[in-house]
PDB file of C-alpha atoms in Angstrom:
ATOM      1  CA  MET A 251     -12.870  16.682  18.434  1.00  0.00           C
ATOM      2  CA  ASP A 252     -10.531  16.106  15.482  1.00  0.00           C
ATOM      3  CA  TYR A 253      -8.413  14.258  17.096  1.00  0.00           C
ATOM      4  CA  LEU A 254     -11.379  11.625  18.244  1.00  0.00           C
ATOM      5  CA  ARG A 255     -12.305  11.387  14.619  1.00  0.00           C
ATOM      6  CA  SER A 256      -9.314  10.371  13.476  1.00  0.00           C
ATOM      7  CA  LEU A 257      -9.155   7.762  16.507  1.00  0.00           C
ATOM      8  CA  LEU A 258     -12.397   6.650  15.177  1.00  0.00           C
ATOM      9  CA  VAL A 259     -10.976   6.198  11.528  1.00  0.00           C
ATOM     10  CA  THR A 260      -7.613   4.548  12.716  1.00  0.00           C
ATOM     11  CA  LEU A 261      -9.744   1.994  14.856  1.00  0.00           C
ATOM     12  CA  ARG A 262     -12.729   1.283  11.836  1.00  0.00           C
ATOM     13  CA  THR A 263      -9.311   1.231   9.233  1.00  0.00           C
ATOM     14  CA  LEU A 264      -8.039  -1.518  11.618  1.00  0.00           C
ATOM     15  CA  LEU A 265     -11.428  -3.397  12.393  1.00  0.00           C
ATOM     16  CA  VAL A 266     -11.816  -3.435   8.314  1.00  0.00           C
ATOM     17  CA  ALA A 267      -8.470  -5.055   7.753  1.00  0.00           C
ATOM     18  CA  SER A 268      -8.848  -7.302  10.440  1.00  0.00           C
ATOM     19  CA  ALA A 269     -11.938  -8.589   9.272  1.00  0.00           C
ATOM     20  CA  ALA A 270     -10.342  -8.778   6.119  1.00  0.00           C
ATOM     21  CA  SER A 271      -7.123 -10.753   6.670  1.00  0.00           C
ATOM     22  CA  GLY A 272      -9.958 -13.074   8.643  1.00  0.00           C
ATOM     23  CA  ALA A 273     -11.156 -13.610   5.511  1.00  0.00           C
ATOM     24  CA  LEU A 274      -8.138 -15.291   3.997  1.00  0.00           C
ATOM     25  CA  SER A 275      -7.260 -18.708   4.300  1.00  0.00           C
ATOM     26  CA  SER A 276      -4.697 -19.619   6.700  1.00  0.00           C
ATOM     27  CA  SER A 277      -3.531 -23.089   4.836  1.00  0.00           C
ATOM     28  CA  GLY A 278      -0.140 -20.859   4.545  1.00  0.00           C
ATOM     29  CA  GLN A 279       0.426 -21.888   0.853  1.00  0.00           C
ATOM     30  CA  THR A 280      -2.308 -20.276  -0.763  1.00  0.00           C
ATOM     31  CA  GLN A 281      -4.499 -17.910   0.279  1.00  0.00           C
ATOM     32  CA  GLU A 282      -8.095 -17.308  -1.322  1.00  0.00           C
ATOM     33  CA  THR A 283     -10.347 -14.718  -0.242  1.00  0.00           C
ATOM     34  CA  ASP A 284     -13.374 -15.909   1.560  1.00  0.00           C
ATOM     35  CA  PRO A 285     -16.397 -14.173  -0.208  1.00  0.00           C
ATOM     36  CA  GLU A 286     -18.520 -14.209   2.608  1.00  0.00           C
ATOM     37  CA  ALA A 287     -15.931 -12.438   5.136  1.00  0.00           C
ATOM     38  CA  GLN A 288     -15.148 -10.438   2.100  1.00  0.00           C
ATOM     39  CA  LEU A 289     -18.714  -9.467   2.131  1.00  0.00           C
ATOM     40  CA  TRP A 290     -18.814  -8.925   5.608  1.00  0.00           C
ATOM     41  CA  ALA A 291     -15.490  -6.545   5.440  1.00  0.00           C
ATOM     42  CA  GLU A 292     -17.071  -4.416   2.698  1.00  0.00           C
ATOM     43  CA  ALA A 293     -20.210  -4.109   5.034  1.00  0.00           C
ATOM     44  CA  LEU A 294     -18.750  -2.702   7.932  1.00  0.00           C
ATOM     45  CA  GLU A 295     -16.489  -0.641   5.329  1.00  0.00           C
ATOM     46  CA  GLU A 296     -19.286   0.964   3.934  1.00  0.00           C
ATOM     47  CA  GLY A 297     -21.339   1.192   7.041  1.00  0.00           C
ATOM     48  CA  THR A 298     -24.811   1.763   5.582  1.00  0.00           C
ATOM     49  CA  PRO A 299     -27.956   0.134   6.491  1.00  0.00           C
ATOM     50  CA  ASP A 300     -28.247  -0.840   2.726  1.00  0.00           C
ATOM     51  CA  ALA A 301     -24.592  -2.612   2.917  1.00  0.00           C
ATOM     52  CA  PHE A 302     -25.823  -5.269   6.047  1.00  0.00           C
ATOM     53  CA  GLN A 303     -28.691  -5.506   3.982  1.00  0.00           C
ATOM     54  CA  ASN A 304     -26.902  -6.571   0.988  1.00  0.00           C
ATOM     55  CA  TYR A 305     -24.973  -9.268   3.527  1.00  0.00           C
ATOM     56  CA  LEU A 306     -27.736 -10.252   4.848  1.00  0.00           C
ATOM     57  CA  ASP A 307     -29.408 -10.859   1.155  1.00  0.00           C
ATOM     58  CA  THR A 308     -26.754 -12.692   0.453  1.00  0.00           C
ATOM     59  CA  TYR A 309     -25.756 -14.601   3.744  1.00  0.00           C
ATOM     60  CA  PRO A 310     -28.860 -14.856   5.469  1.00  0.00           C
ATOM     61  CA  PHE A 311     -27.864 -17.474   7.760  1.00  0.00           C
ATOM     62  CA  GLY A 312     -24.235 -16.481   7.524  1.00  0.00           C
ATOM     63  CA  PRO A 313     -21.761 -16.103  10.749  1.00  0.00           C
ATOM     64  CA  HIS A 314     -22.488 -12.628  10.638  1.00  0.00           C
ATOM     65  CA  ALA A 315     -26.033 -12.382   9.793  1.00  0.00           C
ATOM     66  CA  GLN A 316     -27.545 -11.426  13.404  1.00  0.00           C
ATOM     67  CA  GLU A 317     -24.644  -8.626  13.582  1.00  0.00           C
ATOM     68  CA  ALA A 318     -25.209  -7.368   9.998  1.00  0.00           C
ATOM     69  CA  PHE A 319     -29.296  -7.571  11.299  1.00  0.00           C
ATOM     70  CA  GLU A 320     -28.464  -5.249  13.816  1.00  0.00           C
ATOM     71  CA  ALA A 321     -26.381  -2.927  12.345  1.00  0.00           C
ATOM     72  CA  MET A 322     -28.545  -2.369   9.700  1.00  0.00           C
ATOM     73  CA  ILE A 323     -31.258  -1.057  12.197  1.00  0.00           C
ATOM     74  CA  VAL A 324     -29.400   0.703  14.430  1.00  0.00           C
ATOM     75  CA  THR A 325     -27.327   2.557  11.154  1.00  0.00           C
ATOM     76  CA  ALA A 326     -31.110   2.807   9.544  1.00  0.00           C
ATOM     77  CA  LEU A 327     -32.848   4.470  12.819  1.00  0.00           C
ATOM     78  CA  GLY A 328     -29.343   6.816  13.839  1.00  0.00           C
ATOM     79  CA  SER A 329     -29.386   4.940  17.235  1.00  0.00           C
ATOM     80  CA  ARG A 330     -26.791   4.199  19.639  1.00  0.00           C
ATOM     81  CA  SER A 331     -26.853   0.724  20.674  1.00  0.00           C
ATOM     82  CA  ILE A 332     -26.428  -0.552  23.758  1.00  0.00           C
ATOM     83  CA  GLU A 333     -25.559  -4.346  24.735  1.00  0.00           C
ATOM     84  CA  ASP A 334     -26.019  -4.735  28.395  1.00  0.00           C
ATOM     85  CA  ILE A 335     -27.413  -8.599  29.034  1.00  0.00           C
ATOM     86  CA  GLU A 336     -27.697 -10.520  31.460  1.00  0.00           C
ATOM     87  CA  PRO A 337     -27.806 -14.717  30.857  1.00  0.00           C
ATOM     88  CA  ALA A 338     -30.854 -16.128  32.181  1.00  0.00           C
ATOM     89  CA  ASP A 339     -29.345 -18.399  34.835  1.00  0.00           C
ATOM     90  CA  GLY A 340     -28.177 -15.096  37.030  1.00  0.00           C
ATOM     91  CA  GLY A 341     -24.376 -15.689  35.770  1.00  0.00           C
ATOM     92  CA  PRO A 342     -21.784 -13.065  35.310  1.00  0.00           C
ATOM     93  CA  ARG A 343     -23.013 -10.750  32.945  1.00  0.00           C
ATOM     94  CA  VAL A 344     -21.387 -10.476  29.031  1.00  0.00           C
ATOM     95  CA  ASP A 345     -19.546  -7.199  28.302  1.00  0.00           C
ATOM     96  CA  VAL A 346     -20.104  -6.605  23.999  1.00  0.00           C
ATOM     97  CA  THR A 347     -18.472  -3.846  22.851  1.00  0.00           C
ATOM     98  CA  PRO A 348     -21.764  -1.461  21.372  1.00  0.00           C
ATOM     99  CA  LEU A 349     -21.828  -2.066  18.082  1.00  0.00           C
ATOM    100  CA  GLY A 350     -23.098   1.379  16.941  1.00  0.00           C
ATOM    101  CA  ASP A 351     -19.410   3.029  18.419  1.00  0.00           C
ATOM    102  CA  LEU A 352     -17.898   1.548  15.656  1.00  0.00           C
ATOM    103  CA  TYR A 353     -19.421   3.928  12.905  1.00  0.00           C
TER     104      TYR A 353
ATOM    105  CA  MET B 100     -10.327  48.533  60.182  1.00  0.00           C
ATOM    106  CA  ALA B 101     -10.818  45.628  57.852  1.00  0.00           C
ATOM    107  CA  THR B 102      -9.740  42.193  59.434  1.00  0.00           C
ATOM    108  CA  PRO B 103      -7.774  40.549  56.411  1.00  0.00           C
ATOM    109  CA  ALA B 104      -9.230  37.049  54.993  1.00  0.00           C
ATOM    110  CA  ARG B 105      -7.537  34.393  56.394  1.00  0.00           C
ATOM    111  CA  PRO B 106      -6.360  31.811  53.481  1.00  0.00           C
ATOM    112  CA  GLY B 107      -7.911  29.104  54.793  1.00  0.00           C
ATOM    113  CA  ARG B 108     -11.452  31.353  54.505  1.00  0.00           C
ATOM    114  CA  LEU B 109     -10.734  31.684  50.763  1.00  0.00           C
ATOM    115  CA  ALA B 110      -9.647  28.270  49.975  1.00  0.00           C
ATOM    116  CA  VAL B 111     -13.861  27.214  51.329  1.00  0.00           C
ATOM    117  CA  LEU B 112     -15.376  30.005  49.195  1.00  0.00           C
ATOM    118  CA  PRO B 113     -15.268  28.520  45.305  1.00  0.00           C
ATOM    119  CA  ALA B 114     -16.636  25.165  47.352  1.00  0.00           C
ATOM    120  CA  LEU B 115     -19.438  27.309  48.369  1.00  0.00           C
ATOM    121  CA  LEU B 116     -19.885  29.048  45.618  1.00  0.00           C
ATOM    122  CA  LEU B 117     -19.878  25.757  43.574  1.00  0.00           C
ATOM    123  CA  LEU B 118     -22.414  24.414  45.985  1.00  0.00           C
ATOM    124  CA  ALA B 119     -24.731  27.294  45.632  1.00  0.00           C
ATOM    125  CA  ALA B 120     -24.594  26.940  41.732  1.00  0.00           C
ATOM    126  CA  CYS B 121     -25.474  23.179  42.012  1.00  0.00           C
ATOM    127  CA  ALA B 122     -27.928  23.537  44.864  1.00  0.00           C
ATOM    128  CA  GLY B 123     -29.944  26.272  42.272  1.00  0.00           C
ATOM    129  CA  LYS B 124     -29.718  24.253  39.112  1.00  0.00           C
ATOM    130  CA  ALA B 125     -33.118  23.198  38.300  1.00  0.00           C
ATOM    131  CA  PRO B 126     -33.203  19.420  36.982  1.00  0.00           C
ATOM    132  CA  ASP B 127     -33.701  18.551  33.483  1.00  0.00           C
ATOM    133  CA  PRO B 128     -37.214  18.269  32.915  1.00  0.00           C
ATOM    134  CA  TRP B 129     -36.455  15.884  29.680  1.00  0.00           C
ATOM    135  CA  ALA B 130     -34.424  13.342  31.384  1.00  0.00           C
ATOM    136  CA  VAL B 131     -35.586   9.997  31.042  1.00  0.00           C
ATOM    137  CA  THR B 132     -35.727   9.953  35.071  1.00  0.00           C
ATOM    138  CA  SER B 133     -37.635  13.136  34.995  1.00  0.00           C
ATOM    139  CA  LEU B 134     -40.076  11.866  31.875  1.00  0.00           C
ATOM    140  CA  GLU B 135     -40.201   8.370  34.220  1.00  0.00           C
ATOM    141  CA  ARG B 136     -40.979   9.055  37.805  1.00  0.00           C
ATOM    142  CA  ALA B 137     -41.337   5.597  38.430  1.00  0.00           C
ATOM    143  CA  TYR B 138     -40.135   2.106  37.096  1.00  0.00           C
ATOM    144  CA  ARG B 139     -41.241  -1.396  37.947  1.00  0.00           C
ATOM    145  CA  PRO B 140     -38.687  -3.811  35.934  1.00  0.00           C
ATOM    146  CA  PRO B 141     -40.192  -7.128  34.284  1.00  0.00           C
ATOM    147  CA  ALA B 142     -40.172 -10.083  36.942  1.00  0.00           C
ATOM    148  CA  GLY B 143     -40.622 -14.006  36.380  1.00  0.00           C
ATOM    149  CA  ASP B 144     -38.148 -16.273  34.461  1.00  0.00           C
ATOM    150  CA  ILE B 145     -36.612 -15.592  31.318  1.00  0.00           C
ATOM    151  CA  ALA B 146     -37.964 -17.765  28.389  1.00  0.00           C
ATOM    152  CA  PRO B 147     -35.698 -20.415  26.907  1.00  0.00           C
ATOM    153  CA  SER B 148     -34.822 -21.330  23.326  1.00  0.00           C
ATOM    154  CA  GLY B 149     -38.034 -22.639  21.687  1.00  0.00           C
ATOM    155  CA  ARG B 150     -37.909 -26.366  21.065  1.00  0.00           C
ATOM    156  CA  LEU B 151     -40.436 -28.553  19.128  1.00  0.00           C
ATOM    157  CA  ALA B 152     -40.492 -32.107  17.342  1.00  0.00           C
ATOM    158  CA  LEU B 153     -42.677 -32.757  15.118  1.00  0.00           C
ATOM    159  CA  ARG B 154     -43.360 -36.243  13.138  1.00  0.00           C
ATOM    160  CA  ALA B 155     -42.279 -35.135   9.659  1.00  0.00           C
ATOM    161  CA  GLY B 156     -39.430 -34.843   6.893  1.00  0.00           C
ATOM    162  CA  LEU B 157     -37.605 -31.908   7.355  1.00  0.00           C
ATOM    163  CA  GLU B 158     -38.002 -30.573   3.905  1.00  0.00           C
ATOM    164  CA  PRO B 159     -42.043 -30.393   4.699  1.00  0.00           C
ATOM    165  CA  ALA B 160     -41.672 -29.525   8.194  1.00  0.00           C
ATOM    166  CA  ILE B 161     -39.504 -26.435   7.315  1.00  0.00           C
ATOM    167  CA  ARG B 162     -41.836 -25.621   4.545  1.00  0.00           C
ATOM    168  CA  ALA B 163     -45.183 -25.555   6.635  1.00  0.00           C
ATOM    169  CA  MET B 164     -43.123 -23.499   9.174  1.00  0.00           C
ATOM    170  CA  ALA B 165     -42.418 -20.580   6.635  1.00  0.00           C
ATOM    171  CA  GLU B 166     -45.875 -20.993   5.300  1.00  0.00           C
ATOM    172  CA  ALA B 167     -47.496 -20.523   8.500  1.00  0.00           C
ATOM    173  CA  LEU B 168     -44.980 -17.437  10.281  1.00  0.00           C
ATOM    174  CA  PRO B 169     -46.302 -14.495   8.043  1.00  0.00           C
ATOM    175  CA  ALA B 170     -50.170 -14.957   9.856  1.00  0.00           C
ATOM    176  CA  ALA B 171     -47.728 -14.414  13.425  1.00  0.00           C
ATOM    177  CA  GLY B 172     -46.952 -10.783  11.339  1.00  0.00           C
ATOM    178  CA  LEU B 173     -43.244 -12.208  10.614  1.00  0.00           C
ATOM    179  CA  GLU B 174     -41.467 -11.887   7.440  1.00  0.00           C
ATOM    180  CA  VAL B 175     -39.786 -14.217   6.138  1.00  0.00           C
ATOM    181  CA  GLU B 176     -36.512 -13.370   4.779  1.00  0.00           C
ATOM    182  CA  ALA B 177     -34.914 -16.823   3.647  1.00  0.00           C
ATOM    183  CA  VAL B 178     -35.542 -20.660   3.741  1.00  0.00           C
ATOM    184  CA  ASP B 179     -32.973 -22.783   3.184  1.00  0.00           C
ATOM    185  CA  LEU B 180     -35.082 -25.949   2.736  1.00  0.00           C
ATOM    186  CA  ASP B 181     -32.142 -28.769   2.362  1.00  0.00           C
ATOM    187  CA  ALA B 182     -30.474 -27.326   5.615  1.00  0.00           C
ATOM    188  CA  GLY B 183     -33.810 -26.809   7.280  1.00  0.00           C
ATOM    189  CA  ARG B 184     -33.088 -23.410   8.163  1.00  0.00           C
ATOM    190  CA  ILE B 185     -35.868 -20.176   8.092  1.00  0.00           C
ATOM    191  CA  ALA B 186     -34.827 -16.484   8.832  1.00  0.00           C
ATOM    192  CA  ALA B 187     -37.867 -14.232  10.038  1.00  0.00           C
ATOM    193  CA  VAL B 188     -37.804 -10.890  11.171  1.00  0.00           C
ATOM    194  CA  TYR B 189     -40.682  -8.697  12.696  1.00  0.00           C
ATOM    195  CA  SER B 190     -40.731  -4.940  13.149  1.00  0.00           C
ATOM    196  CA  GLY B 191     -43.074  -3.164  15.534  1.00  0.00           C
ATOM    197  CA  GLU B 192     -44.666  -2.927  18.192  1.00  0.00           C
ATOM    198  CA  ALA B 193     -42.819  -4.986  21.261  1.00  0.00           C
ATOM    199  CA  GLU B 194     -45.799  -5.287  23.406  1.00  0.00           C
ATOM    200  CA  PRO B 195     -46.937  -9.267  21.676  1.00  0.00           C
ATOM    201  CA  TRP B 196     -43.188 -10.497  22.209  1.00  0.00           C
ATOM    202  CA  LEU B 197     -41.879  -8.594  25.391  1.00  0.00           C
ATOM    203  CA  ASP B 198     -41.839  -7.575  28.547  1.00  0.00           C
ATOM    204  CA  CYS B 199     -40.424  -4.644  29.833  1.00  0.00           C
ATOM    205  CA  GLY B 200     -42.163  -4.031  33.184  1.00  0.00           C
ATOM    206  CA  TRP B 201     -44.351  -1.148  34.156  1.00  0.00           C
ATOM    207  CA  PHE B 202     -43.527   2.742  34.170  1.00  0.00           C
ATOM    208  CA  VAL B 203     -45.466   5.974  35.787  1.00  0.00           C
ATOM    209  CA  PRO B 204     -44.988   9.386  33.348  1.00  0.00           C
ATOM    210  CA  ALA B 205     -43.950  12.120  34.748  1.00  0.00           C
ATOM    211  CA  GLY B 206     -47.507  14.121  35.407  1.00  0.00           C
ATOM    212  CA  ALA B 207     -49.656  11.114  35.601  1.00  0.00           C
ATOM    213  CA  ALA B 208     -51.101  10.493  39.124  1.00  0.00           C
ATOM    214  CA  ASP B 209     -49.512   7.697  41.335  1.00  0.00           C
ATOM    215  CA  GLY B 210     -50.418   3.962  40.456  1.00  0.00           C
ATOM    216  CA  GLU B 211     -51.068   5.117  36.918  1.00  0.00           C
ATOM    217  CA  TRP B 212     -48.808   2.567  35.667  1.00  0.00           C
ATOM    218  CA  LEU B 213     -48.357   1.995  32.112  1.00  0.00           C
ATOM    219  CA  PRO B 214     -46.493  -1.367  30.510  1.00  0.00           C
ATOM    220  CA  ALA B 215     -43.109   0.199  29.339  1.00  0.00           C
ATOM    221  CA  THR B 216     -43.577  -1.810  25.691  1.00  0.00           C
ATOM    222  CA  ARG B 217     -46.090   0.829  24.960  1.00  0.00           C
ATOM    223  CA  LEU B 218     -45.799   1.928  21.627  1.00  0.00           C
ATOM    224  CA  LEU B 219     -46.071   5.610  22.141  1.00  0.00           C
ATOM    225  CA  ALA B 220     -46.948   7.378  25.299  1.00  0.00           C
ATOM    226  CA  ARG B 221     -47.506  11.047  25.089  1.00  0.00           C
ATOM    227  CA  ILE B 222     -46.026  12.867  28.250  1.00  0.00           C
ATOM    228  CA  VAL B 223     -46.191  16.307  29.829  1.00  0.00           C
ATOM    229  CA  PRO B 224     -44.163  16.745  32.826  1.00  0.00           C
ATOM    230  CA  PRO B 225     -45.155  19.347  35.320  1.00  0.00           C
ATOM    231  CA  GLY B 226     -43.450  22.487  34.918  1.00  0.00           C
ATOM    232  CA  ALA B 227     -42.970  22.485  30.699  1.00  0.00           C
ATOM    233  CA  PRO B 228     -43.517  24.916  28.883  1.00  0.00           C
ATOM    234  CA  SER B 229     -47.354  25.559  27.786  1.00  0.00           C
ATOM    235  CA  GLY B 230     -47.795  22.843  24.555  1.00  0.00           C
ATOM    236  CA  THR B 231     -44.296  21.126  24.724  1.00  0.00           C
ATOM    237  CA  VAL B 232     -44.917  17.325  25.603  1.00  0.00           C
ATOM    238  CA  ALA B 233     -42.368  14.496  25.150  1.00  0.00           C
ATOM    239  CA  LEU B 234     -43.476  11.764  23.018  1.00  0.00           C
ATOM    240  CA  ARG B 235     -42.030   8.268  24.291  1.00  0.00           C
ATOM    241  CA  GLN B 236     -41.855   5.369  21.639  1.00  0.00           C
ATOM    242  CA  LEU B 237     -40.338   2.091  21.794  1.00  0.00           C
ATOM    243  CA  ARG B 238     -40.496  -0.806  19.061  1.00  0.00           C
ATOM    244  CA  LEU B 239     -39.436  -3.888  18.723  1.00  0.00           C
ATOM    245  CA  ASP B 240     -36.954  -5.408  15.908  1.00  0.00           C
ATOM    246  CA  ALA B 241     -36.855  -9.317  15.958  1.00  0.00           C
ATOM    247  CA  ARG B 242     -34.504 -11.664  13.803  1.00  0.00           C
ATOM    248  CA  LEU B 243     -35.953 -15.432  14.601  1.00  0.00           C
ATOM    249  CA  VAL B 244     -33.864 -18.207  13.053  1.00  0.00           C
ATOM    250  CA  VAL B 245     -35.120 -21.646  13.035  1.00  0.00           C
ATOM    251  CA  ARG B 246     -33.021 -24.562  12.474  1.00  0.00           C
ATOM    252  CA  GLY B 247     -34.294 -28.214  11.819  1.00  0.00           C
ATOM    253  CA  GLU B 248     -32.473 -31.015  12.340  1.00  0.00           C
ATOM    254  CA  PRO B 249     -33.797 -34.805  11.351  1.00  0.00           C
ATOM    255  CA  LEU B 250     -33.983 -37.024  14.069  1.00  0.00           C
ATOM    256  CA  GLY B 251     -35.138 -40.752  13.197  1.00  0.00           C
ATOM    257  CA  ASP B 252     -38.662 -40.092  11.822  1.00  0.00           C
ATOM    258  CA  LEU B 253     -38.981 -36.593  13.669  1.00  0.00           C
ATOM    259  CA  VAL B 254     -37.427 -33.647  12.551  1.00  0.00           C
ATOM    260  CA  GLU B 255     -36.431 -31.155  15.491  1.00  0.00           C
ATOM    261  CA  LEU B 256     -36.868 -27.069  15.466  1.00  0.00           C
ATOM    262  CA  ASP B 257     -34.853 -25.134  17.439  1.00  0.00           C
ATOM    263  CA  SER B 258     -35.985 -21.284  17.586  1.00  0.00           C
ATOM    264  CA  ASP B 259     -33.475 -18.339  18.812  1.00  0.00           C
ATOM    265  CA  VAL B 260     -34.388 -14.874  18.314  1.00  0.00           C
ATOM    266  CA  HIS B 261     -32.139 -11.636  17.834  1.00  0.00           C
ATOM    267  CA  TYR B 262     -33.992  -8.904  19.727  1.00  0.00           C
ATOM    268  CA  LEU B 263     -33.450  -4.785  19.252  1.00  0.00           C
ATOM    269  CA  VAL B 264     -35.761  -2.517  21.829  1.00  0.00           C
ATOM    270  CA  THR B 265     -35.181   0.896  20.762  1.00  0.00           C
ATOM    271  CA  ARG B 266     -36.979   3.611  22.732  1.00  0.00           C
ATOM    272  CA  THR B 267     -37.150   7.070  21.401  1.00  0.00           C
ATOM    273  CA  PHE B 268     -37.747  10.785  23.525  1.00  0.00           C
ATOM    274  CA  ASP B 269     -38.891  13.100  21.412  1.00  0.00           C
ATOM    275  CA  VAL B 270     -39.168  16.712  22.883  1.00  0.00           C
ATOM    276  CA  VAL B 271     -41.762  18.344  20.519  1.00  0.00           C
ATOM    277  CA  ALA B 272     -42.556  21.980  20.634  1.00  0.00           C
ATOM    278  CA  ALA B 273     -46.576  23.330  20.632  1.00  0.00           C
ATOM    279  CA  ASP B 274     -45.143  24.499  16.777  1.00  0.00           C
ATOM    280  CA  GLY B 275     -44.661  21.048  16.046  1.00  0.00           C
ATOM    281  CA  ARG B 276     -40.924  21.768  15.874  1.00  0.00           C
ATOM    282  CA  VAL B 277     -38.614  18.756  17.213  1.00  0.00           C
ATOM    283  CA  LEU B 278     -36.643  20.384  20.134  1.00  0.00           C
ATOM    284  CA  ARG B 279     -34.379  17.536  21.200  1.00  0.00           C
ATOM    285  CA  THR B 280     -34.132  13.325  20.215  1.00  0.00           C
ATOM    286  CA  GLU B 281     -32.918  10.403  21.987  1.00  0.00           C
ATOM    287  CA  ARG B 282     -32.944   7.766  21.506  1.00  0.00           C
ATOM    288  CA  ALA B 283     -31.251   4.505  22.102  1.00  0.00           C
ATOM    289  CA  THR B 284     -31.667   0.485  21.151  1.00  0.00           C
ATOM    290  CA  LEU B 285     -30.663  -2.137  23.736  1.00  0.00           C
ATOM    291  CA  VAL B 286     -29.971  -5.571  22.558  1.00  0.00           C
ATOM    292  CA  PHE B 287     -30.533  -9.183  23.803  1.00  0.00           C
ATOM    293  CA  ASP B 288     -30.745 -12.455  22.334  1.00  0.00           C
ATOM    294  CA  THR B 289     -33.051 -15.515  23.836  1.00  0.00           C
ATOM    295  CA  GLY B 290     -32.312 -16.634  26.897  1.00  0.00           C
ATOM    296  CA  GLN B 291     -31.251 -13.342  27.906  1.00  0.00           C
ATOM    297  CA  SER B 292     -32.150 -10.317  29.340  1.00  0.00           C
ATOM    298  CA  GLY B 293     -31.330  -6.427  28.335  1.00  0.00           C
ATOM    299  CA  ARG B 294     -31.189  -3.340  30.281  1.00  0.00           C
ATOM    300  CA  LEU B 295     -30.815   0.222  28.386  1.00  0.00           C
ATOM    301  CA  ASP B 296     -30.764   2.157  31.724  1.00  0.00           C
ATOM    302  CA  GLU B 297     -32.382   2.051  35.013  1.00  0.00           C
ATOM    303  CA  ASN B 298     -35.742   2.633  33.492  1.00  0.00           C
ATOM    304  CA  LEU B 299     -35.585   0.067  30.659  1.00  0.00           C
ATOM    305  CA  ARG B 300     -34.983  -3.572  31.376  1.00  0.00           C
ATOM    306  CA  CYS B 301     -36.833  -6.035  29.145  1.00  0.00           C
ATOM    307  CA  ARG B 302     -37.081  -9.837  28.423  1.00  0.00           C
ATOM    308  CA  SER B 303     -38.802 -12.174  26.110  1.00  0.00           C
ATOM    309  CA  ASN B 304     -42.485 -13.101  26.740  1.00  0.00           C
ATOM    310  CA  GLY B 305     -41.676 -16.320  25.531  1.00  0.00           C
ATOM    311  CA  ARG B 306     -44.383 -16.022  22.834  1.00  0.00           C
ATOM    312  CA  LEU B 307     -41.741 -15.694  20.027  1.00  0.00           C
ATOM    313  CA  GLU B 308     -39.988 -18.609  20.692  1.00  0.00           C
ATOM    314  CA  GLN B 309     -42.877 -21.021  21.185  1.00  0.00           C
ATOM    315  CA  ILE B 310     -44.203 -19.452  18.315  1.00  0.00           C
ATOM    316  CA  LEU B 311     -43.511 -22.742  16.406  1.00  0.00           C
ATOM    317  CA  GLY B 312     -45.312 -24.754  18.788  1.00  0.00           C
ATOM    318  CA  THR B 313     -48.236 -22.460  18.242  1.00  0.00           C
ATOM    319  CA  LEU B 314     -48.383 -22.710  14.499  1.00  0.00           C
ATOM    320  CA  ALA B 315     -47.545 -26.303  14.768  1.00  0.00           C
ATOM    321  CA  GLY B 316     -50.619 -26.608  16.975  1.00  0.00           C
TER     322      GLY B 316
END
């Protein structure tokens, strides 16, 4: 159980670190923090409904807006999220990592 | 004089004991498959994205839509008149916007199909302790994003929806104690269908995607 817990913490740390690094510009000369990506990384790290709502209030049309809405609902309800979706044309199924597993 | 057991027979004994134990184990009356003894998934085509062309300027078109959305039960979350975008959310009953098929609750007669989008269903499986019931709840949280694009003297409006369908089973004892809760959320977007398990598959009925046309009409 402790092993699983530490594994989850490690994964979450990696995820936040990855999101934070994505917030940096890749110009190679000056690296500036993208406030939108920074706020998203903070919301992920905090992992609370309020944190995701804060992201939505600040960036309602941001690149992570739909994810933030989903995470806000799932964390608020204490639910597990399942994304087992099929496209309309009956093509290959899209496999998406269940967001609920990240928190 | 006792006959010594053959090694082959000894090896079979644990397997037989395991088989007997499994055969004697009663099915869980509160499992989803027990509470919903039959399921018929939705049929027909999946609704595409909503699209509407209006003879209007971008800003007036977006403003008019943002003002009309609350009448359809949606709460406008944000409006960007310059970029021509609206975000609106809905939380509540799924029935007006989704088709999730039909199910027969445990304890109901054959042919007593209920819409799987039903907000609340009270299920009493056969053999349940007296007064103990399962409450099945289904709620929808949806986020609609409208994008407007000027096209000559027209404005083209596109809408897409992110759907979250949450099904909850609460097993409640006669004294009101909640004995067990199972909750899961399925997620899909416009143009897709979502599947939670063998007993729940949902798709948009197209009304939310077509809401712009409804409001403009």
